[in-house]
Amino acid sequence: MMTAQPPVMTSALPDARGYFGEFGGRFVPETLVPALDELIAAFESARHDPAFQRRFADLQATYTGRPTPLTYAARLSDYLGGARIYLKREDLAHTGAHKINNALGQALLAERMGKRRIVAETGAGQHGVATATVCALLGMECHVYMGSVDMARQRPNVFRMKLLGAEVIPVESGSRTLKDAINEAIRDWVTNVTTTHYLLGSALGPHPYPLIVREFQSVIGVEARAQILAQAGRLPDACIACVGGGSNSIGLFHAFRDDEDVDLIGVEAGGRGIATGEHAARFADSARGRPGVLHGTRSFVLQDADGQITDTHSISAGLDYASVGPEHAYLRQIERAFYTVATDDEALAAFQLLSQLEGIIPALESAHAIAEAIKRAPTMPRDAILLINLSGRGDKDLDTVISALGGES
Amino acid sequence: MSQATRTQTGLDALAAMFARTRAEGRAAFLPYYPVGYPTVEASLEAIQAMAAVGVDGFEIGIPFSDPLADGPTIQAATQVALRNGVTVRRCLEAVRELRARGVHQPMLLMGYLNPVLAYGPDAFARDARAAGADGLIIPDLPPEEADLLAAACAREGLALIFFLAPTSTDARIRLVAERTRGFIYVVSVTGVTGARAALPPGLGDFLARVRAQTDCPRVVGFGISGPEQARAMSGLAEGFIVGSALVRAGGQGVGTVRDLAAQIKAAIGRK
């Protein structure tokens, strides 16, 4: 028990069956049930094992580069003329996004379970890159499923994964994006389950994934809370993060869950606008976004009247997903967190503004959170504070942005 | 015969099916076929043709956009069905039409959970029974998540089939045996649906492990594609399912489906 603060924390939910209120659970083919039980057991033993915690903490410090800084965005705050904006710099974590936090933790769990073959899905490629990276670090075999639409729009990340020794498998089914990549990763896992760990990248899927991913990502909020207290002398008025599956947002929100005066605001992908139907806004589209079961968990799901999952659109591949982590559905239901949208155009404008005013190129995913700050900050007094999770860096998005802006910037 | 059969509950119909196949000393043959592939009418004709050949029962597939337990053949077929406009409601109508056309064998609806939830579990069970279905098989619904649907099925006398897999522990085998109604769907391999060249080597041991825990009928699925494997099933299990191989045949025409079903039927013994 020589460790300082354990990086993995606990809280009351989910319950033993993996439920956050009426959301969550474990809706999987029977073949996978024993693997999920094994994962629960490995996670429970690891979080009470000082040796595991020491190794995880040591790699976070010496490999990932934690803690990541909290940056005061002075020029953006002055430009908007309202609340002071602080950025939690997950873009500065190794591999350029928060995804490494969970990938490292789960890879260590896989090693503990004696599983040296890893499969993963990826949308934007950030989770795939993080997984390929930790597999290289730990000498594991890595297979990443990626929709062919996403491969085309995130080419630099495809190359990075291959360079890191991973096999990248194009997925041609369905909408050829994140949802379909998850289907294929699950099919691989169900086939090779005795030798393989499915390193799921977001706070969704069957229990215990929403719990495990939250716990490995909660380091974001734990650090940010201490940093804002040290730098600003008080807690923020609101925490803002983008929500695809919801791992960076739940990682930020979790440490603030009992701070009742801190608003928690998630930003979904508004795509071309809710009215167009071309978006990934599970909460904002009250016609198609309804409780349902997709990929092993009960949450809000974009679906048609017959329960078929509908295609989604976002300029950011990492938010382009038809469901959302079950804990977000719960936090929204109990009104602890609030959810809004930013459109493709708003995210693009935020992408450019942050680049120009702060010298930080955000991921298009994170630009959705910046877009909400741009709307909200001017309505707030100067002594108010917004804490934004800058979940990743935007180098991977340059092709997308160049083509969206018609070749000029 | 069809009138008498329809007054039975779904559970009674399955019990009668197993009583007959047991008396004949063979395994029950249950084809899987999805509504709407390659067209709605062609799928109904394929099922009718297999009924005429004397198969013992059916899994009637309801298409879903994200069939994560299925391999390429059934994925492709059910996506065609969705493009043909097939809905849950259309699948229920298909069962009703098949009954009207004289298909008297047990029919189990097989589909993923979300469309059933969207329809409403109670309404689905009620309408399924009214259409003439005998039970449900939902691959992404393990028993501990099934309370709502299990109650609805019990009210309607419908079977609700749960699965076991080679990865299942003895404790899981006991749980599934206790909760399943009708039979246990025994997945032959760790994997997704799809035709395979041979039965997996550990299947006999796995089936014996299940038998040691329960007397419930065991119906083997995943990977059984032709007469040779079907012949091997009699003596190993109480029934078996053939899916992908028949669906692939269905892409070539009703006659091809009928021929394959007839070969499998002939391999397992008399009508």
XYZ file of C-alpha atoms in Angstrom:
680
model
C 0.000 0.000 0.000
C 2.826 2.367 -0.906
C 0.865 4.042 -3.680
C -0.148 7.636 -3.522
C -3.687 8.306 -4.740
C -4.970 5.290 -6.700
C -5.779 6.343 -10.259
C -8.870 4.140 -10.290
C -11.816 5.310 -8.213
C -15.114 3.776 -7.258
C -18.668 4.984 -6.964
C -22.078 3.481 -6.325
C -23.322 3.080 -9.904
C -23.560 0.984 -11.945
C -25.249 -1.643 -9.784
C -24.135 -5.286 -9.749
C -26.054 -5.965 -12.984
C -24.403 -3.034 -14.731
C -27.357 -0.642 -14.584
C -27.370 3.116 -14.188
C -31.037 3.464 -13.296
C -32.881 1.937 -16.246
C -29.876 2.203 -18.595
C -26.985 -0.203 -19.121
C -27.106 -3.963 -18.626
C -25.580 -6.775 -20.576
C -27.357 -7.689 -23.824
C -24.895 -10.042 -25.488
C -24.821 -13.462 -27.118
C -24.332 -16.198 -24.526
C -20.842 -16.987 -25.845
C -19.601 -13.655 -24.467
C -21.129 -13.881 -20.989
C -18.204 -15.800 -19.441
C -15.720 -13.340 -20.980
C -17.580 -10.429 -19.407
C -17.615 -12.225 -16.047
C -13.872 -12.810 -16.395
C -13.342 -9.125 -17.197
C -15.332 -8.041 -14.137
C -13.250 -10.329 -11.941
C -9.972 -9.092 -13.435
C -10.994 -5.460 -12.988
C -12.098 -5.955 -9.390
C -8.914 -7.738 -8.432
C -6.725 -5.218 -10.289
C -8.204 -2.245 -8.561
C -7.422 -3.726 -5.195
C -3.934 -4.801 -6.239
C -1.261 -2.236 -5.259
C 1.215 -3.727 -7.742
C -1.216 -3.220 -10.638
C -1.994 0.322 -9.493
C 1.704 1.178 -9.175
C 2.459 -0.110 -12.653
C -0.509 1.762 -14.146
C 0.400 4.997 -12.350
C 4.030 4.673 -13.369
C 3.138 4.212 -17.068
C 0.692 7.116 -16.913
C 3.453 9.361 -15.605
C 6.413 8.129 -17.642
C 4.761 6.998 -20.883
C 1.435 8.790 -21.357
C 2.766 12.026 -19.892
C 0.252 12.575 -17.115
C -0.798 14.811 -15.590
C -1.790 16.768 -18.680
C -1.855 20.553 -18.145
C -4.802 22.835 -17.607
C -4.376 25.851 -19.883
C -6.046 29.216 -19.362
C -7.262 30.333 -22.801
C -6.645 34.055 -22.257
C -7.085 35.357 -25.813
C -10.178 33.227 -26.508
C -11.699 34.394 -23.206
C -10.932 38.054 -24.030
C -12.300 37.672 -27.550
C -15.586 36.196 -26.305
C -15.768 38.777 -23.541
C -17.448 36.671 -20.860
C -16.538 33.659 -18.789
C -12.876 32.678 -18.405
C -12.141 29.499 -20.346
C -9.779 26.774 -19.168
C -8.770 23.869 -21.391
C -7.954 20.409 -20.041
C -5.193 19.395 -22.419
C -5.825 15.744 -23.254
C -4.458 16.623 -26.698
C -1.039 16.607 -25.009
C -1.337 13.017 -23.785
C 0.754 10.534 -25.748
C -0.911 9.706 -29.104
C -2.734 13.035 -28.984
C -6.016 12.201 -27.269
C -7.573 10.941 -24.057
C -8.060 7.492 -25.599
C -4.658 6.304 -24.318
C -5.915 6.424 -20.691
C -8.416 3.626 -21.267
C -6.327 1.718 -23.806
C -3.425 1.461 -21.359
C -5.644 0.383 -18.462
C -7.486 -2.269 -20.473
C -4.294 -3.614 -22.053
C -2.893 -4.157 -18.570
C -6.114 -5.974 -17.658
C -5.787 -8.141 -20.783
C -2.241 -9.002 -19.785
C -3.533 -9.912 -16.315
C -6.109 -12.251 -17.929
C -3.404 -13.857 -20.059
C -4.965 -12.609 -23.303
C -2.341 -11.341 -25.714
C -4.540 -10.857 -28.786
C -6.399 -7.522 -28.831
C -9.252 -6.426 -31.077
C -10.612 -2.888 -31.146
C -12.950 -0.683 -33.128
C -12.175 2.851 -34.093
C -14.087 5.780 -35.537
C -11.776 8.765 -35.735
C -8.793 6.477 -35.417
C -7.728 7.922 -32.070
C -8.780 4.854 -30.108
C -7.249 2.604 -32.744
C -3.968 4.490 -32.547
C -4.003 4.389 -28.739
C -4.692 0.642 -28.795
C -2.008 -0.043 -31.397
C 0.383 2.010 -29.287
C -0.177 0.123 -26.021
C -0.026 -3.179 -27.912
C 3.389 -2.178 -29.247
C 4.422 -1.159 -25.738
C 3.333 -4.451 -24.184
C 4.169 -6.744 -27.114
C 0.593 -7.725 -27.923
C -1.108 -8.660 -31.209
C -3.475 -5.891 -32.385
C -6.374 -5.945 -34.882
C -8.371 -2.759 -35.431
C -11.726 -2.667 -37.235
C -12.508 0.611 -38.975
C -15.315 1.620 -41.314
C -14.075 2.298 -44.828
C -15.730 5.751 -44.797
C -13.740 6.590 -41.675
C -10.536 5.165 -43.163
C -10.904 7.571 -46.067
C -11.397 10.616 -43.850
C -8.762 9.729 -41.226
C -5.920 8.522 -43.421
C -3.072 9.721 -41.187
C -4.374 7.598 -38.320
C -4.679 4.528 -40.549
C -1.022 4.926 -41.443
C -0.044 5.441 -37.807
C -1.806 2.245 -36.718
C -0.047 0.232 -39.416
C 3.288 1.776 -38.501
C 2.680 0.697 -34.891
C 2.285 -2.897 -36.044
C -1.496 -3.213 -35.992
C -3.613 -4.824 -38.658
C -6.321 -2.383 -39.800
C -9.357 -4.197 -41.193
C -11.738 -2.160 -43.376
C -15.431 -2.644 -42.593
C -17.731 -2.411 -45.612
C -21.066 -3.245 -43.968
C -23.864 -0.829 -43.071
C -22.897 2.837 -42.989
C -19.193 1.843 -42.922
C -18.555 3.962 -39.822
C -18.071 3.383 -36.087
C -21.276 1.384 -35.510
C -20.298 -1.132 -38.158
C -16.722 -1.318 -36.872
C -18.122 -2.278 -33.447
C -20.288 -5.012 -35.048
C -17.221 -6.514 -36.710
C -15.057 -6.239 -33.584
C -17.745 -8.079 -31.601
C -17.957 -10.785 -34.307
C -14.190 -11.264 -34.077
C -14.346 -11.339 -30.274
C -17.154 -13.917 -30.182
C -15.113 -16.112 -32.532
C -11.767 -15.813 -30.719
C -13.004 -15.096 -27.208
C -10.783 -17.565 -25.389
C -7.575 -15.888 -26.595
C -8.760 -12.350 -27.262
C -9.650 -9.238 -25.300
C -11.990 -6.725 -26.907
C -10.498 -3.359 -26.038
C -13.648 -1.247 -26.349
C -12.853 2.426 -26.665
C -15.822 4.250 -25.247
C -18.062 4.217 -22.174
C -20.644 2.003 -23.845
C -21.223 -1.658 -24.632
C -22.199 -4.382 -22.163
C -21.348 -4.240 -18.457
C -18.580 -3.915 -17.258
C -17.278 -1.752 -20.136
C -19.105 1.483 -19.222
C -17.728 1.123 -15.681
C -14.184 0.181 -16.683
C -13.852 2.898 -19.305
C -15.194 5.537 -16.919
C -12.784 4.492 -14.197
C -9.767 4.562 -16.503
C -10.854 7.945 -17.922
C -11.790 9.510 -14.583
C -8.182 10.621 -14.197
C -9.136 13.523 -16.514
C -11.594 15.001 -14.039
C -9.544 14.145 -10.959
C -6.601 16.105 -12.353
C -8.708 18.933 -13.771
C -10.562 19.470 -10.497
C -7.318 19.796 -8.520
C -5.784 22.008 -11.232
C -8.689 24.465 -11.434
C -8.712 24.774 -7.640
C -4.976 25.483 -7.702
C -5.047 27.888 -10.658
C -8.378 29.708 -10.265
C -8.980 29.176 -6.572
C -12.423 27.687 -7.093
C -14.474 25.172 -9.009
C -15.774 26.014 -12.505
C -19.360 27.077 -13.184
C -19.584 24.425 -15.852
C -17.641 21.526 -17.351
C -18.136 21.025 -21.084
C -17.160 18.028 -23.203
C -18.192 16.474 -26.503
C -20.205 13.230 -26.403
C -19.879 10.503 -28.994
C -19.920 7.255 -27.046
C -19.076 9.502 -24.142
C -15.714 8.469 -22.690
C -13.931 11.823 -22.498
C -17.034 13.492 -21.106
C -17.708 10.862 -18.449
C -14.002 10.974 -17.586
C -14.261 14.716 -16.949
C -17.703 14.701 -15.321
C -17.137 11.889 -12.860
C -14.896 13.820 -10.441
C -17.424 16.687 -10.375
C -20.536 14.530 -9.889
C -21.040 15.607 -6.264
C -20.216 19.284 -6.900
C -23.806 20.428 -7.243
C -22.923 23.964 -8.316
C -20.913 22.739 -11.284
C -23.047 22.266 -14.408
C -22.082 19.275 -16.537
C -22.709 19.885 -20.238
C -22.304 17.302 -22.979
C -22.235 18.338 -26.645
C -23.553 15.941 -29.280
C -22.856 16.109 -32.996
C -25.549 18.241 -34.640
C -24.211 17.403 -38.096
C -26.056 19.358 -40.792
C -28.752 20.324 -38.281
C -31.294 18.293 -36.304
C -34.081 19.103 -38.773
C -32.113 17.579 -41.678
C -31.938 14.200 -39.950
C -28.211 14.088 -40.790
C -26.627 14.152 -37.356
C -25.620 11.969 -34.417
C -27.723 13.699 -31.739
C -29.324 10.879 -29.755
C -30.789 13.189 -27.139
C -31.657 16.208 -29.270
C -33.689 14.310 -31.880
C -36.774 13.418 -29.865
C -38.388 11.634 -32.825
C -35.646 9.107 -33.577
C -33.619 9.151 -30.353
C -35.394 6.702 -28.018
C -34.349 4.141 -25.428
C -33.265 0.920 -27.082
C -30.576 -1.747 -27.116
C -27.512 -1.518 -29.337
C -24.106 -3.154 -28.848
C -24.998 -4.782 -25.582
C -26.371 -1.848 -23.627
C -29.709 -0.113 -23.109
C -29.430 3.601 -23.776
C -30.704 6.287 -26.117
C -30.446 5.033 -29.691
C -31.209 6.698 -33.030
C -33.701 4.327 -34.639
C -36.691 4.242 -36.949
C -40.230 3.290 -35.928
C -39.415 -0.384 -36.545
C -36.395 -0.384 -34.226
C -33.821 -0.465 -37.032
C -30.734 1.590 -36.196
C -30.522 4.650 -38.454
C -27.453 6.030 -40.158
C -25.734 9.007 -38.576
C -23.671 11.887 -39.851
C -21.035 14.084 -38.301
C -18.035 15.871 -39.740
C -16.166 14.275 -36.860
C -15.810 10.518 -37.147
C -15.437 10.119 -33.379
C -18.941 11.468 -32.689
C -20.615 9.668 -35.599
C -22.426 6.966 -33.605
C -26.102 6.021 -33.154
C -26.035 5.330 -29.422
C -24.468 6.892 -26.337
C -22.976 5.538 -23.137
C -25.708 4.455 -20.677
C -24.406 6.606 -17.828
C -25.023 9.710 -19.931
C -28.629 8.648 -20.470
C -28.896 8.276 -16.710
C -27.200 11.601 -15.859
C -29.560 13.320 -18.278
C -32.620 11.584 -16.826
C -31.769 12.629 -13.263
C -30.875 16.097 -14.617
C -27.348 15.987 -13.255
C -25.952 16.607 -16.729
C -27.375 18.537 -19.688
C -26.858 17.828 -23.345
C -26.794 20.163 -26.302
C -25.562 20.066 -29.906
C -23.045 21.777 -32.142
C -23.375 21.518 -35.904
C -20.609 20.687 -38.372
C -20.343 24.376 -39.266
C -20.145 25.478 -35.644
C -17.439 22.903 -34.961
C -15.474 24.055 -38.022
C -15.670 27.687 -36.879
C -14.521 26.690 -33.377
C -11.686 24.623 -34.894
C -10.387 27.716 -36.680
C -10.953 30.159 -33.841
C -9.060 28.109 -31.267
C -6.214 27.573 -33.729
C -5.911 31.296 -34.439
C -6.365 32.661 -30.921
C -4.596 30.056 -28.819
C -2.209 28.206 -31.132
C -4.023 24.964 -30.369
C -5.493 22.896 -33.207
C -8.292 20.837 -31.630
C -9.700 17.547 -32.856
C -13.004 18.104 -34.670
C -14.635 16.120 -31.846
C -13.261 18.506 -29.218
C -14.181 21.481 -31.429
C -17.835 20.654 -30.659
C -17.137 21.398 -26.976
C -15.321 24.618 -27.928
C -18.346 25.596 -30.035
C -20.567 25.360 -26.958
C -18.136 27.541 -25.007
C -18.259 30.103 -27.823
C -22.047 30.263 -27.476
C -22.121 30.245 -23.699
C -19.155 32.330 -22.520
C -20.394 35.726 -23.802
C -23.618 35.301 -21.792
C -21.694 34.830 -18.552
C -19.919 37.340 -16.258
C -16.180 37.811 -16.382
C -15.615 36.021 -13.082
C -17.396 32.883 -14.305
C -15.306 29.874 -15.303
C -15.847 27.284 -18.052
C -13.718 24.149 -18.015
C -13.542 22.515 -21.445
C -12.151 19.071 -22.129
C -9.869 19.415 -25.119
C -10.029 15.683 -25.713
C -7.672 15.473 -28.685
C -5.479 17.270 -31.173
C -6.619 18.086 -34.682
C -3.751 17.059 -36.946
C -5.721 13.985 -38.020
C -8.556 16.233 -39.258
C -6.623 18.503 -41.606
C -7.792 16.679 -44.767
C -11.415 16.911 -43.643
C -11.157 20.572 -42.727
C -9.326 21.529 -45.924
C -12.017 19.917 -48.050
C -14.853 21.359 -45.911
C -13.404 24.843 -46.271
C -13.011 24.414 -50.024
C -9.221 24.212 -49.978
C -8.589 27.489 -48.200
C -8.237 28.338 -44.558
C -54.244 -31.217 -38.721
C -53.626 -27.481 -38.841
C -56.774 -26.666 -36.867
C -55.894 -29.040 -34.041
C -52.308 -27.776 -33.945
C -53.373 -24.134 -33.621
C -55.326 -24.729 -30.436
C -52.111 -25.909 -28.774
C -49.793 -23.465 -27.060
C -46.418 -22.908 -28.651
C -44.807 -24.929 -25.880
C -47.213 -27.821 -26.537
C -46.417 -27.720 -30.244
C -42.676 -27.997 -29.567
C -43.215 -30.782 -27.034
C -45.276 -32.697 -29.599
C -42.542 -32.188 -32.183
C -39.859 -33.625 -29.900
C -42.141 -36.530 -28.856
C -42.524 -37.470 -32.503
C -38.846 -37.194 -33.438
C -37.866 -39.107 -30.303
C -40.297 -41.892 -31.252
C -38.734 -41.955 -34.703
C -35.272 -42.168 -33.154
C -33.875 -39.063 -34.845
C -33.048 -35.421 -34.313
C -35.518 -32.673 -35.251
C -34.557 -30.595 -38.299
C -35.328 -26.887 -37.953
C -34.395 -24.655 -40.888
C -33.736 -20.958 -40.359
C -34.976 -18.664 -43.085
C -35.422 -14.868 -43.027
C -38.562 -13.125 -44.255
C -37.818 -11.013 -47.329
C -34.891 -12.804 -48.976
C -34.473 -12.542 -51.854
C -38.058 -11.165 -51.914
C -40.940 -11.525 -49.475
C -42.850 -13.863 -51.769
C -39.759 -15.973 -52.540
C -39.047 -16.365 -48.823
C -42.600 -17.548 -48.159
C -42.346 -20.019 -51.046
C -39.012 -21.314 -49.737
C -40.486 -21.930 -46.285
C -43.578 -23.571 -47.791
C -41.395 -25.813 -49.938
C -39.364 -26.906 -46.912
C -42.574 -27.558 -44.978
C -43.750 -29.823 -47.798
C -40.459 -31.747 -47.656
C -41.275 -32.565 -44.037
C -38.917 -30.525 -41.915
C -39.893 -30.493 -38.239
C -40.116 -26.774 -37.484
C -38.835 -23.335 -38.461
C -36.916 -20.354 -37.258
C -38.432 -17.426 -39.104
C -35.835 -14.642 -39.251
C -36.747 -11.019 -38.569
C -34.128 -8.755 -40.213
C -32.130 -6.227 -38.161
C -29.768 -3.478 -39.255
C -26.945 -4.655 -36.947
C -26.952 -8.470 -36.737
C -23.833 -8.902 -34.626
C -24.212 -12.660 -34.040
C -24.458 -13.406 -37.752
C -21.829 -14.219 -40.325
C -21.640 -12.808 -43.871
C -24.379 -14.968 -45.484
C -27.190 -14.063 -43.094
C -25.951 -10.480 -42.777
C -26.199 -10.023 -46.529
C -29.601 -11.743 -46.801
C -31.191 -9.750 -43.983
C -29.850 -6.482 -45.388
C -31.575 -7.373 -48.676
C -34.750 -8.040 -46.694
C -34.533 -4.611 -45.049
C -34.068 -2.975 -48.443
C -37.194 -4.874 -49.513
C -39.050 -2.992 -46.793
C -39.493 -5.887 -44.368
C -40.582 -4.789 -40.884
C -41.458 -6.672 -37.705
C -45.119 -6.285 -38.621
C -44.480 -7.767 -42.063
C -42.776 -10.762 -40.438
C -45.805 -11.383 -38.243
C -48.027 -11.176 -41.326
C -45.709 -13.680 -43.020
C -46.319 -16.206 -40.231
C -50.063 -15.685 -40.623
C -49.810 -16.201 -44.395
C -47.721 -19.345 -43.960
C -50.363 -20.796 -41.621
C -53.042 -19.923 -44.175
C -51.002 -21.734 -46.827
C -51.005 -24.873 -44.672
C -47.623 -24.761 -42.931
C -48.400 -26.668 -39.737
C -44.933 -27.096 -38.181
C -43.831 -25.081 -35.142
C -42.592 -21.632 -36.120
C -40.219 -19.678 -33.886
C -39.536 -16.039 -34.645
C -35.825 -15.243 -34.489
C -34.549 -11.687 -34.354
C -32.537 -9.190 -32.368
C -33.919 -7.443 -29.328
C -34.254 -3.815 -30.412
C -37.003 -4.245 -33.026
C -38.964 -6.317 -30.493
C -38.560 -3.562 -27.887
C -39.614 -0.940 -30.427
C -42.755 -2.970 -31.185
C -43.373 -3.418 -27.461
C -42.691 -6.767 -25.743
C -46.298 -7.362 -24.669
C -47.781 -6.403 -28.018
C -45.160 -8.447 -29.840
C -45.891 -11.614 -27.839
C -49.636 -11.138 -28.259
C -49.442 -10.494 -32.008
C -46.913 -13.270 -32.555
C -49.243 -15.767 -30.944
C -52.243 -14.418 -32.838
C -50.340 -14.787 -36.109
C -49.615 -18.434 -35.338
C -46.039 -18.324 -34.045
C -44.950 -20.724 -31.322
C -42.019 -18.946 -29.729
C -39.135 -16.498 -29.832
C -35.369 -16.757 -30.161
C -33.365 -13.593 -29.449
C -29.592 -13.998 -29.672
C -28.709 -10.786 -27.829
C -30.996 -11.513 -24.885
C -29.386 -13.586 -22.113
C -31.764 -14.931 -19.440
C -30.899 -12.370 -16.764
C -32.146 -9.529 -19.002
C -35.301 -11.324 -20.142
C -37.812 -10.902 -17.300
C -40.151 -8.602 -19.216
C -40.262 -10.706 -22.360
C -40.370 -13.987 -20.420
C -43.529 -12.843 -18.633
C -45.143 -11.788 -21.916
C -44.275 -15.116 -23.546
C -45.569 -17.088 -20.567
C -48.920 -15.292 -20.814
C -49.207 -16.272 -24.479
C -47.928 -19.835 -24.090
C -44.959 -19.007 -26.316
C -41.578 -20.661 -26.084
C -38.651 -18.379 -25.242
C -35.394 -20.012 -26.197
C -32.075 -19.247 -24.505
C -28.605 -20.199 -25.655
C -25.584 -22.099 -24.426
C -22.114 -21.879 -25.942
C -18.900 -23.889 -25.599
C -17.718 -21.166 -23.210
C -20.670 -21.733 -20.842
C -19.822 -22.860 -17.326
C -21.848 -25.538 -15.528
C -23.490 -22.763 -13.494
C -24.587 -21.047 -16.733
C -25.891 -24.361 -18.072
C -28.075 -24.744 -14.967
C -29.323 -21.141 -15.199
C -30.215 -21.423 -18.895
C -31.857 -24.825 -18.379
C -34.004 -23.340 -15.641
C -35.089 -20.277 -17.647
C -35.447 -21.557 -21.211
C -38.891 -22.626 -22.430
C -39.110 -25.122 -25.291
C -35.506 -26.177 -25.786
C -31.932 -24.998 -25.333
C -30.217 -23.542 -28.384
C -26.719 -25.007 -28.228
C -24.215 -22.934 -30.201
C -21.783 -25.468 -31.629
C -18.748 -23.183 -31.842
C -17.498 -19.896 -30.468
C -18.319 -17.647 -33.382
C -21.020 -16.235 -35.591
C -23.536 -18.037 -37.805
C -22.245 -19.529 -41.030
C -21.791 -22.805 -42.895
C -18.700 -24.756 -41.832
C -17.054 -27.805 -43.378
C -17.137 -30.050 -40.306
C -18.667 -30.286 -36.855
C -16.304 -28.968 -34.169
C -14.356 -31.771 -32.440
C -15.492 -30.903 -28.900
C -19.214 -30.825 -29.696
C -20.010 -34.302 -28.336
C -18.341 -33.560 -25.017
C -20.071 -30.207 -24.770
C -23.495 -31.763 -25.437
C -22.766 -34.412 -22.802
C -21.831 -31.673 -20.341
C -25.213 -30.026 -20.993
C -27.060 -33.357 -20.652
C -25.395 -33.956 -17.274
C -27.128 -30.803 -15.972
C -30.565 -30.977 -17.623
C -33.108 -33.135 -19.477
C -34.238 -30.169 -21.604
C -34.076 -30.819 -25.393
C -30.822 -29.603 -26.960
C -30.980 -28.098 -30.438
C -27.605 -27.463 -32.062
C -27.019 -24.486 -34.315
C -24.205 -22.609 -36.094
C -22.149 -24.325 -38.756
C -24.406 -27.247 -39.766
C -24.649 -27.055 -43.509
C -25.418 -30.394 -45.134
C -26.621 -34.024 -44.976
C -23.385 -35.454 -43.515
C -23.378 -33.170 -40.485
C -27.146 -33.594 -40.098
C -26.834 -37.375 -40.006
C -24.252 -37.056 -37.243
C -26.703 -34.996 -35.167
C -29.123 -37.897 -34.578
C -27.781 -39.541 -31.450
C -25.895 -36.411 -30.409
C -28.771 -33.995 -29.814
C -32.553 -33.705 -29.944
C -32.503 -31.270 -32.833
C -30.422 -29.081 -35.118
C -30.738 -25.872 -37.058
C -29.510 -25.208 -40.573
C -29.370 -21.528 -41.510
C -26.671 -20.060 -43.719
C -26.509 -23.026 -46.122
C -30.272 -22.829 -46.790
C -30.191 -19.053 -47.076
C -27.387 -19.300 -49.624
C -29.478 -21.873 -51.516
C -32.425 -19.461 -51.304
C -30.414 -16.938 -53.280
C -30.379 -19.441 -56.145
C -34.096 -20.171 -56.106
C -36.853 -22.010 -54.290
C -35.984 -25.294 -55.990
C -32.427 -25.177 -54.635
C -33.693 -24.640 -51.084
C -36.181 -27.467 -51.423
C -33.505 -29.843 -52.748
C -31.059 -29.102 -49.935
C -33.782 -29.416 -47.276
C -34.896 -32.738 -48.853
C -31.314 -34.076 -48.820
C -30.904 -33.170 -45.156
C -34.299 -34.638 -44.326
C -33.428 -37.871 -46.141
C -30.133 -38.092 -44.274
C -31.784 -38.097 -40.849
C -34.401 -40.760 -41.565
C -38.031 -41.287 -42.372
C -40.729 -38.654 -42.550
